[in-house]
């Protein structure tokens, strides 16, 4: 069975630009969460979507937004990129809205120059 | 902010030995914990989870122990292999008891190095 997939794998953007990251959850999973992982640290929660609705948001500015589609895939959008947005962006999927058994994708490495 | 942390940032063991990775959490209302393994350049890989109504849970070559009295959990890896070399994270779920939010809180991780 396919795991969580994310695209693109790597991305290089310039300050001020916009970026869209994509995630496809494990088949049958209805919850998608987004995390940011800065080098040398643990992942930090950005958003959770369940049944196409936002169910939680972490301490990130409004430049970060996301949505979930009817097939449960999800997009993370970041506007007005800053150098500090350079990180590994991870998507995790799970069957339920709760925190249980979240499986991560390989991540998208975003570099802002 | 973080509700979990790890005792040691690095751990080196000989191949074949047992490894123990420790984690402390601060929120007594935390009721679910997950251990993840993250290899360089990859996403975190689910290893094992445990709920607060359990003290111990075993998987293949791994055991998680939960001590709610001192708010501590550990991951034990039996017969450690070179392929076990990675960063290990414990994650805490749910600040508020009964919360349905799927948010996980991660510590900084422990780098496990296995020597041949």
Coordinates of N, CA and C in Angstrom, one line a residue, chain A residues 35 37 41-43 45 48 55-56 58 88 90 97-106, chain B residues 2 32 34 36 38 41-44 46 49 51 89 93 100-104 106-108:
Chain A
X35 N 3.3 19.9 9.3 CA 4.3 20.3 10.3 C 5.5 20.9 9.6
X37 N 9.6 21.5 10.0 CA 10.7 21.0 10.8 C 12.0 21.8 10.4
X41 N 15.7 20.4 14.8 CA 14.6 20.4 15.8 C 13.5 19.4 15.4
X42 N 12.6 19.3 16.4 CA 11.5 18.4 16.1 C 10.4 19.1 15.3
X43 N 9.5 18.4 14.6 CA 8.5 19.1 13.8 C 7.6 19.9 14.7
X45 N 3.8 21.8 14.7 CA 2.5 21.7 14.1 C 2.0 23.0 13.5
X48 N -4.2 21.2 11.1 CA -4.9 19.9 10.9 C -6.2 20.1 10.1
X55 N -9.3 21.9 11.6 CA -9.6 21.5 13.0 C -8.6 22.0 14.0
X56 N -7.5 22.5 13.5 CA -6.5 23.1 14.5 C -5.5 23.9 13.7
X58 N -1.6 25.8 14.5 CA -0.5 26.1 15.4 C -0.1 27.6 15.3
X88 N 12.0 21.8 6.4 CA 11.3 20.6 5.8 C 9.9 20.6 6.2
X90 N 6.4 18.8 6.5 CA 5.9 17.4 6.6 C 4.4 17.3 6.6
X97 N -9.9 12.1 13.5 CA -9.6 13.5 13.8 C -8.6 13.5 15.0
X98 N -8.6 12.5 15.9 CA -7.7 12.5 17.0 C -6.3 12.3 16.6
X99 N -5.4 12.3 17.6 CA -3.9 12.3 17.4 C -3.4 10.9 17.0
X100 N -4.2 9.9 17.0 CA -3.7 8.5 17.0 C -3.2 8.1 15.7
X101 N -2.0 7.4 15.8 CA -1.4 6.7 14.6 C -1.3 7.7 13.4
X102 N -0.5 8.7 13.6 CA -0.2 9.6 12.5 C 1.0 9.2 11.7
X103 N 0.9 9.1 10.4 CA 2.0 8.6 9.5 C 2.4 9.7 8.7
X104 N 3.7 9.9 8.6 CA 4.3 11.1 7.9 C 4.8 10.7 6.5
X105 N 4.7 11.7 5.7 CA 5.3 11.6 4.3 C 6.8 11.9 4.4
X106 N 7.4 11.9 3.2 CA 8.9 12.1 3.2 C 9.2 13.6 3.3
Chain B
X2 N 6.8 23.4 23.7 CA 7.1 22.0 23.8 C 6.6 21.5 25.1
X32 N -1.5 10.4 25.3 CA -1.1 9.6 24.2 C 0.3 10.0 23.8
X34 N 3.7 8.9 21.0 CA 4.2 8.2 19.9 C 5.7 8.3 19.8
X36 N 8.8 8.1 17.1 CA 9.2 8.2 15.7 C 10.7 8.0 15.5
X38 N 13.6 9.0 12.6 CA 13.8 9.8 11.4 C 15.2 9.6 10.9
X41 N 17.2 13.0 5.9 CA 16.6 13.4 4.6 C 15.2 12.7 4.4
X42 N 14.7 12.1 5.5 CA 13.4 11.4 5.4 C 12.4 11.9 6.4
X43 N 11.1 11.6 6.2 CA 10.1 12.0 7.2 C 10.1 11.0 8.4
X44 N 9.6 11.4 9.5 CA 9.5 10.6 10.7 C 8.7 9.3 10.4
X46 N 6.7 6.1 12.0 CA 6.0 5.6 13.1 C 6.7 4.3 13.6
X49 N 3.3 3.3 19.6 CA 2.6 4.3 20.4 C 2.1 3.7 21.7
X51 N -0.9 4.5 25.1 CA -1.9 5.4 25.7 C -1.6 5.4 27.2
X89 N 12.4 10.6 18.0 CA 11.6 11.6 18.6 C 10.4 10.9 19.4
X93 N 0.6 13.9 22.6 CA -0.6 14.3 22.0 C -1.6 14.7 23.0
X100 N -10.0 16.5 21.0 CA -10.0 15.7 19.8 C -9.0 16.2 18.7
X101 N -8.3 17.2 19.1 CA -7.4 17.8 18.2 C -6.2 16.8 17.9
X102 N -5.8 16.7 16.7 CA -4.8 15.8 16.3 C -3.4 16.3 16.4
X103 N -3.2 17.3 17.2 CA -1.9 17.9 17.3 C -0.9 17.1 18.1
X104 N 0.3 17.0 17.5 CA 1.4 16.3 18.2 C 2.5 17.3 18.6
X106 N 6.4 17.7 19.6 CA 7.7 16.9 19.5 C 8.8 17.6 20.4
X107 N 9.7 16.7 20.9 CA 10.9 17.2 21.5 C 12.0 17.4 20.4
X108 N 13.2 17.6 20.8 CA 14.3 17.8 19.9 C 14.9 16.6 19.3

